[in-house]
Short mmCIF file of C-alpha atoms and ligand atoms in Angstrom, two decimals:
data_model
loop_
_atom_site.label_atom_id
_atom_site.label_comp_id
_atom_site.label_asym_id
_atom_site.label_seq_id
_atom_site.Cartn_x
_atom_site.Cartn_y
_atom_site.Cartn_z
CA UNK A 113 -11.42 2.54 29.19
CA UNK A 114 -7.67 2.90 29.37
CA UNK A 115 -5.23 2.31 26.57
CA UNK A 116 -3.51 -0.45 28.47
CA UNK A 117 -3.32 -4.02 27.29
CA UNK A 118 -1.74 -6.80 29.32
CA UNK A 119 -0.47 -10.13 28.10
CA UNK A 120 0.91 -13.23 29.80
CA UNK A 121 4.36 -14.42 28.78
CA UNK A 122 5.85 -17.86 29.23
CA UNK A 123 9.56 -17.14 28.77
CA UNK A 124 10.72 -20.72 28.32
CA UNK A 125 14.12 -22.35 27.98
CA UNK A 126 13.35 -23.84 24.58
CA UNK A 127 10.07 -22.16 23.62
CA UNK A 128 8.21 -19.03 24.65
CA UNK A 129 4.56 -18.11 24.25
CA UNK A 130 2.20 -15.20 24.78
CA UNK A 131 -1.48 -15.21 25.74
CA UNK A 132 -4.18 -12.66 26.45
CA UNK A 133 -7.75 -12.48 27.70
CA UNK A 134 -10.15 -11.73 24.88
CA UNK A 135 -13.16 -9.40 24.91
CA UNK A 136 -15.34 -12.25 26.26
CA UNK A 137 -13.01 -12.77 29.22
CA UNK A 138 -11.55 -16.00 27.80
CA UNK A 139 -7.82 -16.77 27.70
CA UNK A 140 -6.33 -17.17 24.22
CA UNK A 141 -2.85 -17.92 22.93
CA UNK A 142 -1.43 -15.18 20.71
CA UNK A 143 0.06 -16.61 17.51
CA UNK A 144 3.40 -15.13 16.44
CA UNK A 145 4.08 -13.37 13.13
CA UNK A 146 4.84 -16.77 11.61
CA UNK A 147 1.36 -17.98 12.70
CA UNK A 148 2.87 -20.38 15.24
CA UNK A 149 1.41 -20.69 18.75
CA UNK A 150 4.83 -21.01 20.37
CA UNK A 151 8.11 -19.30 19.49
CA UNK A 152 11.49 -21.02 19.86
CA UNK A 153 13.59 -19.10 22.43
CA UNK A 154 16.44 -18.86 19.94
CA UNK A 155 18.12 -15.66 18.74
CA UNK A 156 20.10 -15.25 15.53
CA UNK A 157 22.22 -12.10 15.33
CA UNK A 158 22.41 -10.78 11.82
CA UNK A 159 24.21 -7.42 11.73
CA UNK A 160 22.09 -4.89 13.58
CA UNK A 161 19.08 -7.13 13.72
CA UNK A 162 18.14 -10.03 15.91
CA UNK A 163 15.93 -12.73 14.47
CA UNK A 164 14.00 -14.62 17.14
CA UNK A 165 12.10 -17.87 16.66
CA UNK A 166 11.88 -20.64 14.11
CA UNK A 167 14.01 -18.92 11.49
CA UNK A 168 16.80 -18.51 14.04
CA UNK A 169 16.39 -22.09 15.20
CA UNK A 170 16.60 -23.37 11.64
CA UNK A 171 19.88 -21.55 11.16
CA UNK A 172 21.41 -22.83 14.36
CA UNK A 173 23.26 -25.56 12.48
CA UNK A 174 24.56 -23.49 9.59
CA UNK A 175 25.51 -20.40 11.62
CA UNK A 176 26.08 -21.56 15.20
CA UNK A 177 28.39 -18.64 16.01
CA UNK A 178 25.51 -16.18 15.49
CA UNK A 179 23.04 -18.11 17.64
CA UNK A 180 22.00 -17.80 21.27
CA UNK A 181 19.80 -20.44 22.88
CA UNK A 182 19.09 -21.75 26.40
CA UNK A 183 19.66 -18.21 27.69
CA UNK A 184 17.18 -18.87 30.51
CA UNK A 185 19.80 -21.08 32.14
CA UNK A 186 22.08 -18.03 32.45
CA UNK A 187 19.52 -15.64 33.97
CA UNK A 188 20.67 -13.97 37.17
CA UNK A 189 24.36 -14.17 36.30
CA UNK A 190 26.21 -10.85 36.26
CA UNK A 191 27.45 -9.68 32.85
CA UNK A 192 31.09 -10.49 33.76
CA UNK A 193 30.11 -14.09 34.32
CA UNK A 194 27.87 -14.56 31.29
CA UNK A 195 27.63 -12.58 28.08
CA UNK A 196 27.61 -13.10 24.36
CA UNK A 197 29.31 -10.73 21.92
CA UNK A 198 27.75 -9.70 18.63
CA UNK A 199 28.78 -6.80 16.41
CA UNK A 200 31.25 -5.60 19.05
CA UNK A 201 28.57 -5.33 21.75
CA UNK A 202 28.32 -7.50 24.85
CA UNK A 203 24.86 -8.77 25.72
CA UNK A 204 23.93 -9.95 29.22
CA UNK A 205 21.41 -12.73 29.85
CA UNK A 206 18.70 -10.13 30.64
CA UNK A 207 19.39 -8.26 27.41
CA UNK A 208 19.22 -11.44 25.35
CA UNK A 209 15.98 -12.49 27.05
CA UNK A 210 14.65 -8.97 26.42
CA UNK A 211 15.06 -9.60 22.68
CA UNK A 212 12.82 -12.67 22.96
CA UNK A 213 10.25 -10.64 24.95
CA UNK A 214 10.46 -7.88 22.33
CA UNK A 215 9.57 -10.37 19.62
CA UNK A 216 6.57 -11.64 21.63
CA UNK A 217 5.45 -8.08 22.33
CA UNK A 218 5.77 -6.99 18.70
CA UNK A 219 3.93 -10.06 17.42
CA UNK A 220 1.17 -9.61 20.00
CA UNK A 221 0.74 -5.98 18.95
CA UNK A 222 0.48 -7.05 15.33
CA UNK A 223 -2.10 -9.71 16.15
CA UNK A 224 -4.14 -7.66 18.61
CA UNK A 225 -3.73 -4.47 16.58
CA UNK A 226 -3.10 -2.52 19.77
CA UNK A 227 -0.05 -1.54 21.78
CA UNK A 228 0.84 -4.01 24.52
CA UNK A 229 1.86 -2.16 27.68
CA UNK A 230 1.83 -4.63 30.55
CA UNK A 231 2.79 -8.23 31.17
CA UNK A 232 3.03 -11.00 33.68
CA UNK A 233 6.07 -13.16 33.01
CA UNK A 234 6.50 -16.67 34.36
CA UNK A 235 9.59 -18.20 35.96
CA UNK A 236 10.30 -21.65 37.41
CA UNK A 237 9.22 -21.78 41.06
CA UNK A 238 12.80 -22.58 41.91
CA UNK A 239 14.20 -19.35 40.45
CA UNK A 240 16.00 -17.37 43.12
CA UNK A 241 15.99 -13.65 43.82
CA UNK A 242 18.66 -12.86 41.20
CA UNK A 243 16.97 -14.92 38.49
CA UNK A 244 13.60 -13.29 39.19
CA UNK A 245 15.09 -9.80 39.22
CA UNK A 246 16.80 -10.56 35.89
CA UNK A 247 13.45 -11.68 34.42
CA UNK A 248 11.74 -8.46 35.53
CA UNK A 249 14.62 -6.53 33.98
CA UNK A 250 14.26 -8.45 30.71
CA UNK A 251 10.58 -7.44 30.53
CA UNK A 252 11.35 -3.82 31.32
CA UNK A 253 14.17 -3.71 28.77
CA UNK A 254 11.64 -4.88 26.18
CA UNK A 255 9.49 -1.86 27.06
CA UNK A 256 6.86 -3.56 29.22
CA UNK A 257 5.46 -2.70 32.60
CA UNK A 258 6.00 -6.00 34.42
CA UNK A 259 2.86 -6.36 36.55
CA UNK A 260 4.14 -9.45 38.27
CA UNK A 261 6.46 -12.42 38.01
CA UNK A 262 4.70 -15.70 38.78
CA UNK A 263 5.84 -19.27 39.11
CA UNK A 264 5.29 -21.47 36.07
CA UNK A 265 3.50 -24.22 38.00
CA UNK A 266 1.30 -21.60 39.64
CA UNK A 267 0.45 -20.27 36.18
CA UNK A 268 -0.28 -23.75 34.87
CA UNK A 269 -2.39 -24.46 37.93
CA UNK A 270 -4.34 -21.24 37.32
CA UNK A 271 -4.98 -22.19 33.72
CA UNK A 272 -6.29 -25.50 34.95
CA UNK A 273 -8.15 -24.25 38.01
CA UNK A 274 -9.93 -21.20 36.64
CA UNK A 275 -13.01 -23.11 35.53
CA UNK A 276 -12.83 -25.80 38.26
CA UNK A 277 -13.24 -23.61 41.29
CA UNK A 278 -16.46 -25.35 42.30
CA UNK A 279 -14.71 -28.66 42.92
CA UNK A 280 -12.55 -28.87 46.07
CA UNK A 281 -9.41 -30.82 45.23
CA UNK A 282 -5.67 -31.24 45.79
CA UNK A 283 -3.64 -31.18 42.59
CA UNK A 284 -0.03 -32.27 42.14
CA UNK A 285 1.44 -30.19 39.33
CA UNK A 286 4.33 -31.95 37.56
CA UNK A 287 6.11 -29.67 35.10
CA UNK A 288 9.06 -31.07 33.18
CA UNK A 289 10.11 -28.74 30.38
CA UNK A 290 13.08 -28.36 28.08
CA UNK A 291 15.45 -27.17 30.77
CA UNK A 292 13.68 -27.04 34.10
CA UNK A 293 11.70 -29.24 36.42
CA UNK A 294 9.09 -27.99 38.90
CA UNK A 295 6.63 -29.70 41.17
CA UNK A 296 3.90 -27.92 43.08
CA UNK A 297 1.05 -29.05 45.25
CA UNK A 298 -2.05 -26.92 44.92
CA UNK A 299 -5.34 -26.94 46.83
CA UNK A 300 -8.57 -25.62 45.35
CA UNK A 301 -11.03 -25.04 48.17
CA UNK A 302 -14.06 -22.81 48.58
CA UNK A 303 -13.25 -21.12 45.28
CA UNK A 304 -9.76 -20.17 46.42
CA UNK A 305 -6.53 -21.46 44.91
CA UNK A 306 -3.71 -22.05 47.36
CA UNK A 307 -0.19 -23.33 46.69
CA UNK A 308 0.91 -25.68 49.45
CA UNK A 309 4.45 -26.75 48.57
CA UNK A 310 6.86 -26.35 45.71
CA UNK A 311 10.25 -27.73 44.76
CA UNK A 312 12.30 -28.42 41.66
CA UNK A 313 15.60 -28.47 39.86
CA UNK A 314 16.32 -25.76 37.37
CA UNK A 315 19.07 -27.75 35.72
CA UNK A 316 16.98 -30.78 34.88
CA UNK A 317 14.92 -31.01 31.73
CA UNK A 318 14.45 -32.43 28.26
CA UNK A 319 17.93 -31.34 27.22
CA UNK A 320 19.44 -33.82 29.68
CA UNK A 321 17.54 -36.64 27.99
CA UNK A 322 18.70 -35.33 24.59
CA UNK A 323 22.27 -35.38 25.89
CA UNK A 324 21.97 -39.08 26.72
CA UNK A 325 21.36 -39.72 23.00
CA UNK A 326 23.96 -37.14 21.90
CA UNK A 327 26.64 -38.86 24.00
CA UNK A 328 25.64 -42.32 22.87
CA UNK A 329 25.85 -41.40 19.18
CA UNK A 330 29.11 -39.50 19.73
CA UNK A 331 30.63 -42.53 21.45
CA UNK A 332 29.61 -44.82 18.59
CA UNK A 333 30.96 -42.32 16.06
CA UNK A 334 34.26 -42.07 17.94
CA UNK A 335 34.51 -45.84 18.15
CA UNK A 336 33.91 -46.18 14.39
CA UNK A 337 35.99 -43.26 13.13
CA UNK A 338 38.41 -42.38 15.96
CA UNK A 339 37.19 -38.81 16.17
CA UNK A 340 34.93 -36.96 18.63
CA UNK A 341 32.13 -35.31 16.60
CA UNK A 342 31.19 -33.07 19.53
CA UNK A 343 34.34 -30.96 19.26
CA UNK A 344 32.96 -29.34 16.13
CA UNK A 345 30.18 -26.86 17.11
CA UNK A 346 28.13 -27.34 13.93
CA UNK A 347 28.32 -31.12 14.23
CA UNK A 348 27.38 -30.92 17.91
CA UNK A 349 24.31 -28.78 17.23
CA UNK A 350 23.27 -30.97 14.34
CA UNK A 351 23.48 -34.00 16.59
CA UNK A 352 21.49 -32.22 19.30
CA UNK A 353 18.66 -31.62 16.85
CA UNK A 354 18.71 -35.26 15.72
CA UNK A 355 18.84 -36.51 19.30
CA UNK A 356 15.81 -34.39 20.25
CA UNK A 357 13.88 -35.73 17.25
CA UNK A 358 14.89 -39.28 18.17
CA UNK A 359 13.74 -38.77 21.78
CA UNK A 360 10.35 -37.47 20.64
CA UNK A 361 9.97 -40.41 18.27
CA UNK A 362 10.61 -42.82 21.14
CA UNK A 363 7.57 -41.38 22.92
CA UNK A 364 5.27 -42.90 20.33
CA UNK A 365 7.39 -45.68 18.78
CA UNK A 366 9.30 -48.55 20.40
CA UNK A 367 12.51 -47.83 18.49
CA UNK A 368 14.27 -45.22 16.40
CA UNK A 369 17.48 -44.78 14.43
CA UNK A 370 19.74 -41.76 14.66
CA UNK A 371 22.06 -41.11 11.73
CA UNK A 372 24.87 -38.64 12.17
CA UNK A 373 27.14 -37.33 9.40
CA UNK A 374 30.35 -35.49 10.16
CA UNK A 375 33.51 -34.85 8.14
CA UNK A 376 32.30 -37.04 5.28
CA UNK A 377 31.74 -40.03 7.58
CA UNK A 378 28.61 -41.24 9.25
CA UNK A 379 27.23 -43.50 11.93
CA UNK A 380 23.79 -45.03 12.41
CA UNK A 381 22.66 -45.85 15.92
CA UNK A 382 19.57 -47.99 16.52
CA UNK A 383 17.93 -47.22 19.83
CA UNK A 384 14.97 -48.93 21.49
CA UNK A 385 12.73 -47.19 23.97
CA UNK A 386 13.74 -49.74 26.58
CA UNK A 387 17.43 -49.06 26.08
CA UNK A 388 16.85 -45.29 26.13
CA UNK A 389 14.87 -45.58 29.35
CA UNK A 390 17.64 -47.63 30.93
CA UNK A 391 20.27 -45.08 29.91
CA UNK A 392 18.25 -42.19 31.31
CA UNK A 393 17.16 -43.98 34.51
CA UNK A 394 19.31 -41.62 36.65
CA UNK A 395 17.36 -38.63 35.32
CA UNK A 396 13.92 -40.07 36.07
CA UNK A 397 15.17 -41.08 39.53
CA UNK A 398 16.10 -37.43 40.16
CA UNK A 399 12.54 -36.40 39.26
CA UNK A 400 11.13 -39.07 41.56
CA UNK A 401 13.23 -37.92 44.52
CA UNK A 402 12.05 -34.33 44.08
CA UNK A 403 8.40 -35.52 43.97
CA UNK A 404 8.92 -37.40 47.23
CA UNK A 405 10.61 -34.41 48.88
CA UNK A 406 7.76 -32.06 47.97
CA UNK A 407 5.24 -34.51 49.41
CA UNK A 408 7.21 -34.58 52.67
CA UNK A 409 7.37 -30.79 52.68
CA UNK A 410 3.60 -30.62 52.23
CA UNK A 411 3.22 -33.25 54.98
CA UNK A 412 0.99 -35.27 52.67
CA UNK A 413 0.55 -38.85 51.56
CA UNK A 414 0.00 -39.82 47.95
CA UNK A 415 -3.63 -40.74 48.82
CA UNK A 416 -4.28 -37.07 49.53
CA UNK A 417 -3.66 -36.20 45.89
CA UNK A 418 -6.81 -36.06 43.75
CA UNK A 419 -5.23 -35.27 40.40
CA UNK A 420 -1.83 -35.08 38.78
CA UNK A 421 -1.54 -32.24 36.34
CA UNK A 422 1.10 -32.79 33.66
CA UNK A 423 2.79 -29.76 32.12
CA UNK A 424 5.84 -29.39 29.92
CA UNK A 425 6.64 -31.19 26.68
CA UNK A 426 8.59 -33.91 28.48
CA UNK A 427 5.49 -35.25 30.22
CA UNK A 428 4.52 -36.78 26.88
CA UNK A 429 7.30 -39.28 27.44
CA UNK A 430 6.03 -42.71 28.57
CA UNK A 431 8.80 -43.20 31.16
CA UNK A 432 7.77 -39.98 32.90
CA UNK A 433 4.11 -41.03 33.06
CA UNK A 434 5.03 -44.50 34.28
CA UNK A 435 7.16 -43.13 37.09
CA UNK A 436 4.32 -40.88 38.27
CA UNK A 437 1.74 -43.65 38.01
CA UNK A 438 3.95 -45.81 40.24
CA UNK A 439 3.94 -43.08 42.87
CA UNK A 440 0.27 -42.20 42.80
CA UNK A 441 -2.96 -43.76 41.60
CA UNK A 442 -4.53 -40.32 41.05
CA UNK A 443 -5.66 -39.70 37.46
CA UNK A 444 -3.16 -37.94 35.19
CA UNK A 445 -4.63 -34.82 33.65
CA UNK A 446 -2.98 -33.74 30.46
CA UNK A 447 -5.87 -32.35 28.47
CA UNK A 448 -4.34 -28.92 28.78
CA UNK A 449 -1.89 -28.11 26.05
CA UNK A 450 1.38 -28.31 27.95
CA UNK A 451 3.04 -25.80 25.66
CA UNK A 452 0.32 -23.24 26.24
CA UNK A 453 -0.92 -23.64 29.82
CA UNK A 454 1.78 -21.51 31.41
CA UNK A 455 1.26 -18.53 29.10
CA UNK A 456 -2.51 -18.80 29.60
CA UNK A 457 -2.03 -18.80 33.39
CA UNK A 458 0.18 -15.73 33.09
CA UNK A 459 -2.55 -13.97 31.09
CA UNK A 460 -5.07 -14.85 33.82
CA UNK A 461 -2.76 -13.41 36.47
CA UNK A 462 -2.18 -10.30 34.34
CA UNK A 463 -5.91 -9.73 34.17
CA UNK A 464 -6.34 -10.30 37.90
CA UNK A 465 -3.57 -7.77 38.57
CA UNK A 466 -5.30 -5.21 36.34
CA UNK A 467 -8.67 -5.86 38.02
CA UNK A 468 -7.07 -5.39 41.46
CA UNK A 469 -5.60 -2.14 40.19
CA UNK A 470 -9.10 -1.10 39.07
CA UNK A 471 -10.39 -1.80 42.56
CA UNK A 472 -7.65 0.32 44.09
CA UNK A 473 -7.79 3.28 41.74
CA UNK A 474 -11.44 3.15 40.74
CA UNK A 475 -10.30 3.62 37.14
CA UNK A 476 -11.84 1.19 34.64
CA UNK A 477 -9.19 -0.79 32.77
CA UNK A 478 -11.16 -3.81 31.54
CA UNK A 479 -14.63 -4.79 30.40
CA UNK A 480 -17.46 -6.06 32.64
CA UNK A 481 -17.36 -9.51 30.95
CA UNK A 482 -13.82 -9.94 32.12
CA UNK A 483 -14.60 -8.93 35.71
CA UNK A 484 -17.41 -11.48 35.84
CA UNK A 485 -15.23 -14.27 34.48
CA UNK A 486 -12.63 -13.55 37.15
CA UNK A 487 -14.93 -13.30 40.13
CA UNK A 488 -15.99 -16.11 42.39
CA UNK A 489 -19.61 -16.81 43.42
CA UNK A 490 -19.61 -14.13 46.11
CA UNK A 491 -18.64 -11.50 43.54
CA UNK A 492 -15.08 -11.04 44.79
CA UNK A 493 -12.04 -11.45 42.57
CA UNK A 494 -10.62 -14.98 42.60
CA UNK A 495 -8.04 -15.36 45.33
CA UNK A 496 -4.73 -17.05 44.67
CA UNK A 497 -2.18 -17.68 47.38
CA UNK A 498 1.35 -18.45 46.32
CA UNK A 499 4.17 -19.45 48.64
CA UNK A 500 7.89 -18.76 48.96
CA UNK A 501 10.20 -21.24 47.24
CA UNK A 502 13.24 -20.60 49.46
CA UNK A 503 14.07 -19.64 53.02
CA UNK A 504 15.45 -16.12 53.36
CA UNK A 505 17.88 -15.59 56.17
CA UNK A 506 20.44 -13.32 57.70
CA UNK A 507 24.01 -14.27 58.66
CA UNK A 508 24.63 -13.78 62.40
CA UNK A 509 27.58 -14.26 64.74
CA UNK A 510 27.35 -17.08 67.27
CA UNK A 511 29.14 -15.87 70.45
CA UNK A 512 29.31 -19.34 71.98
CA UNK A 513 30.75 -21.25 69.05
CA UNK A 514 32.57 -18.28 67.55
CA UNK A 515 31.23 -18.85 64.07
CA UNK A 516 28.71 -17.44 61.64
CA UNK A 517 25.30 -19.04 61.20
CA UNK A 518 22.14 -18.33 59.23
CA UNK A 519 19.03 -17.16 61.05
CA UNK A 520 15.88 -17.81 58.97
CA UNK A 521 13.76 -14.66 58.65
CA UNK A 522 11.12 -15.90 56.18
CA UNK A 523 10.83 -19.66 55.92
CA UNK A 524 10.23 -21.64 52.76
CA UNK A 525 6.51 -22.16 51.94
CA UNK A 526 5.30 -18.98 53.67
CA UNK A 527 2.30 -17.42 51.90
CA UNK A 528 3.35 -14.37 49.91
CA UNK A 529 3.58 -11.43 50.12
CA UNK A 530 5.38 -12.08 53.41
CA UNK A 531 7.06 -9.84 55.96
CA UNK A 532 9.18 -10.61 58.99
CA UNK A 533 10.71 -8.39 61.63
CA UNK A 534 13.42 -9.34 64.11
CA UNK A 535 15.79 -7.56 66.43
CA UNK A 536 19.45 -8.51 66.85
CA UNK A 537 22.12 -7.19 69.22
CA UNK A 538 25.32 -5.73 67.75
CA UNK A 539 28.35 -7.99 68.20
CA UNK A 540 30.68 -5.49 69.91
CA UNK A 541 30.64 -2.09 71.60
CA UNK A 542 31.19 1.07 69.56
CA UNK A 543 30.55 -0.62 66.21
CA UNK A 544 30.62 1.96 63.40
CA UNK A 545 28.60 0.04 60.87
CA UNK A 546 26.27 -2.93 60.80
CA UNK A 547 26.78 -5.00 57.71
CA UNK A 548 23.77 -7.25 57.20
CA UNK A 549 24.43 -10.25 54.97
CA UNK A 550 21.24 -11.48 53.32
CA UNK A 551 21.17 -15.09 52.12
CA UNK A 552 18.76 -17.54 50.55
CA UNK A 553 18.75 -21.28 51.23
CA UNK A 554 17.74 -24.02 53.60
CA UNK A 555 21.01 -24.51 55.48
CA UNK A 556 22.18 -22.86 58.70
CA UNK A 557 25.71 -22.76 57.29
CA UNK A 558 26.34 -19.50 55.40
CA UNK A 559 28.63 -21.29 52.92
CA UNK A 560 25.76 -23.53 51.81
CA UNK A 561 23.35 -20.64 51.11
CA UNK A 562 23.22 -18.27 48.15
CA UNK A 563 24.34 -14.75 49.08
CA UNK A 564 21.75 -12.22 47.89
CA UNK A 565 23.53 -9.07 48.91
CA UNK A 566 24.50 -6.74 51.69
CA UNK A 567 22.88 -3.96 53.64
CA UNK A 568 25.48 -1.66 55.09
CA UNK A 569 24.13 0.71 57.77
CA UNK A 570 25.98 3.41 59.65
CA UNK A 571 25.45 3.19 63.42
CA UNK A 572 25.29 6.07 65.88
CA UNK A 573 28.55 6.48 67.88
CA UNK A 574 29.30 4.81 71.25
CA UNK A 575 26.68 2.09 71.16
CA UNK A 576 27.09 -0.57 73.82
CA UNK A 577 27.46 -4.21 72.79
CA UNK A 578 24.08 -5.85 72.22
CA UNK A 579 22.32 -2.63 71.12
CA UNK A 580 19.41 -3.64 68.91
CA UNK A 581 19.41 -3.58 65.15
CA UNK A 582 15.96 -4.26 63.76
CA UNK A 583 15.67 -6.07 60.46
CA UNK A 584 12.55 -6.17 58.30
CA UNK A 585 12.33 -8.51 55.34
CA UNK A 586 9.55 -7.98 52.89
CA UNK A 587 9.08 -10.58 50.20
CA UNK A 588 6.78 -9.15 47.57
CA UNK A 589 4.40 -10.94 45.21
CA UNK A 590 7.24 -11.36 42.69
CA UNK A 591 9.26 -13.18 45.33
CA UNK A 592 11.81 -10.41 45.19
CA UNK A 593 13.17 -9.30 48.52
CA UNK A 594 13.32 -5.85 50.08
CA UNK A 595 15.24 -5.43 53.32
CA UNK A 596 15.04 -2.56 55.79
CA UNK A 597 17.42 -2.05 58.64
CA UNK A 598 16.68 0.14 61.63
CA UNK A 599 19.66 0.69 63.85
CA UNK A 600 19.17 2.04 67.38
CA UNK A 601 16.39 4.48 66.58
CA UNK A 602 18.00 5.47 63.28
CA UNK A 603 15.11 4.88 60.96
CA UNK A 604 17.27 4.48 57.92
CA UNK A 605 15.70 2.67 55.02
CA UNK A 606 18.40 0.58 53.41
CA UNK A 607 17.74 -1.32 50.26
CA UNK A 608 19.63 -4.46 49.43
CA UNK A 609 22.70 -4.11 47.23
CA UNK A 610 22.27 -7.00 44.89
CA UNK A 611 25.17 -8.93 43.44
CA UNK A 612 23.42 -8.87 40.08
CA UNK A 613 21.01 -6.74 38.15
CA UNK A 614 21.37 -3.42 36.45
CA UNK A 615 21.56 -0.09 38.27
CA UNK A 616 19.03 2.57 37.04
CA UNK A 617 21.65 4.33 34.89
CA UNK A 618 22.75 0.99 33.39
CA UNK A 619 19.09 0.21 32.67
CA UNK A 620 18.73 3.33 30.54
CA UNK A 621 21.92 2.51 28.66
CA UNK A 622 20.74 -1.04 28.08
CA UNK A 623 17.32 0.12 26.87
CA UNK A 624 18.83 2.55 24.40
CA UNK A 625 21.38 -0.11 23.31
CA UNK A 626 18.61 -2.62 22.65
CA UNK A 627 16.56 0.06 20.92
CA UNK A 628 19.13 0.00 18.11
CA UNK A 629 18.62 -3.70 17.55
CA UNK A 630 15.67 -4.51 15.33
CA UNK A 631 13.91 -7.68 16.32
CA UNK A 632 12.26 -9.77 13.65
P1 LIG B 714 8.74 -27.12 27.24
O1 LIG B 714 9.91 -26.32 27.75
O2 LIG B 714 7.71 -27.35 28.26
O3 LIG B 714 8.21 -26.64 25.95
O4 LIG B 714 9.31 -28.58 26.98
C1 LIG B 714 9.98 -28.87 25.83
C2 LIG B 714 10.69 -30.20 26.04
O5 LIG B 714 9.78 -31.26 25.87
C3 LIG B 714 11.82 -30.42 25.05
O6 LIG B 714 12.91 -31.04 25.68
C4 LIG B 714 11.17 -31.32 24.04
O7 LIG B 714 12.12 -32.12 23.39
C5 LIG B 714 10.28 -32.18 24.93
N1 LIG B 714 9.19 -32.83 24.22
C6 LIG B 714 8.21 -32.26 23.50
N2 LIG B 714 7.38 -33.20 22.98
C7 LIG B 714 7.85 -34.40 23.38
C8 LIG B 714 7.46 -35.76 23.18
N3 LIG B 714 6.39 -36.09 22.43
N4 LIG B 714 8.21 -36.74 23.76
C9 LIG B 714 9.29 -36.43 24.51
N5 LIG B 714 9.70 -35.18 24.72
C10 LIG B 714 9.01 -34.18 24.18
#
């Protein structure tokens, strides 16, 4: 057997986790070096070393200037737009995430007593091309072969569905985490798992509920002492921690008290669950709207849903459960550990990827137990169909209205991997180059879509107006796009110039730069 070992990684906004498939073919969470099953996604820079996890999190109040957290929210941004500086070096979002992955990899190696070579990393279904590419880069920078990027709800659904393949059912996966919200509708039928629709908001999560409490306490403090406690970073972070603890307490108790000390003065705010729910009504309404949209997209009624699968720490909150129960009478399933399901699903996908590779190459990578666990009744590997989260289009020129518009090449909710080919006429005679603008989004107005990049192709001379340019979009299993342009018989393969991401030479530099940082 080969020396390769694959793990699944849930690279979360607040916490991350790793999982693997054991020798009996069963998924298991990998505890970190501190013997915890999840690792806070917090980095503390201390000279040449980066401390990741609980120790970093515990120091976030005393040394806020050395701390990085919520880096997932910055993924996909170019370095000029987001970076943090430590020890005279600028770190991009991918590099910071790579440090978290490095910690998970190192701890997994310690626990499994074997080198970890491969991984599947999860992302919110709503992550776009740039955010996905950045996540792949983070894994590679940490020294891993990234087998695949999969959607968090897909991973959670896999963790749930693996041993329920014999029961045909439609499952609504509701995943509200620390910083992101995803909903997915999944169908298990004839031992196949198929994603039907997916939607979400990657700027909606537990932190927004925490902020409701943070702002309330800050207002009361200001009213009592005439000073805004949020202007001081240490005070702000301290209050964030207290607010989060208060929120969690309100999940099991009808009231809580939050005490905040700052500059020798303090304030005590009593908060009932009812009052908290009222103050965060706008947030739960946002979740509800997204649930209704995804049902419309799936062309389903709530009666079609057999089960609601709850993932993400925030689904422990009573107001979240109540809102869902008002929408659907389907039973809520939360027996899966919400903090662990995503990593477990990633480990399952990692194993399936390795087994598929075995099939292709004929080289044995895993044990027979594992193959059996991952095969359906007919002896074939379990089939999972995921779908695109966004429409991918191309910007074209409308001759009649003299304006640009977006032509959809691959529509949202197409099964992936997906390919599409279309031919377009050039806008004027004797054009020297065809510049293809690739965008992502649901609108026909280019300004309302996210630009993904450009493909700039040289055209043969003296082409008449309307000469065909053939575009091929290929959306791979990672939901990362490759575009090919074929202009008038010129079979030139043009890859997309992304607005973000590291070029190969920058990658090497980044890897060697990160190599100097020890991760604890
Ligand atoms: P995740 O990213 O899935 O780990 O979700 C973490 C989020 O869930 C954070 O915002 C936590 O504060 C929140 N959370 C965890 N447990 C509870 C609980 N019992 N009640 C309310 N929120 C919780």
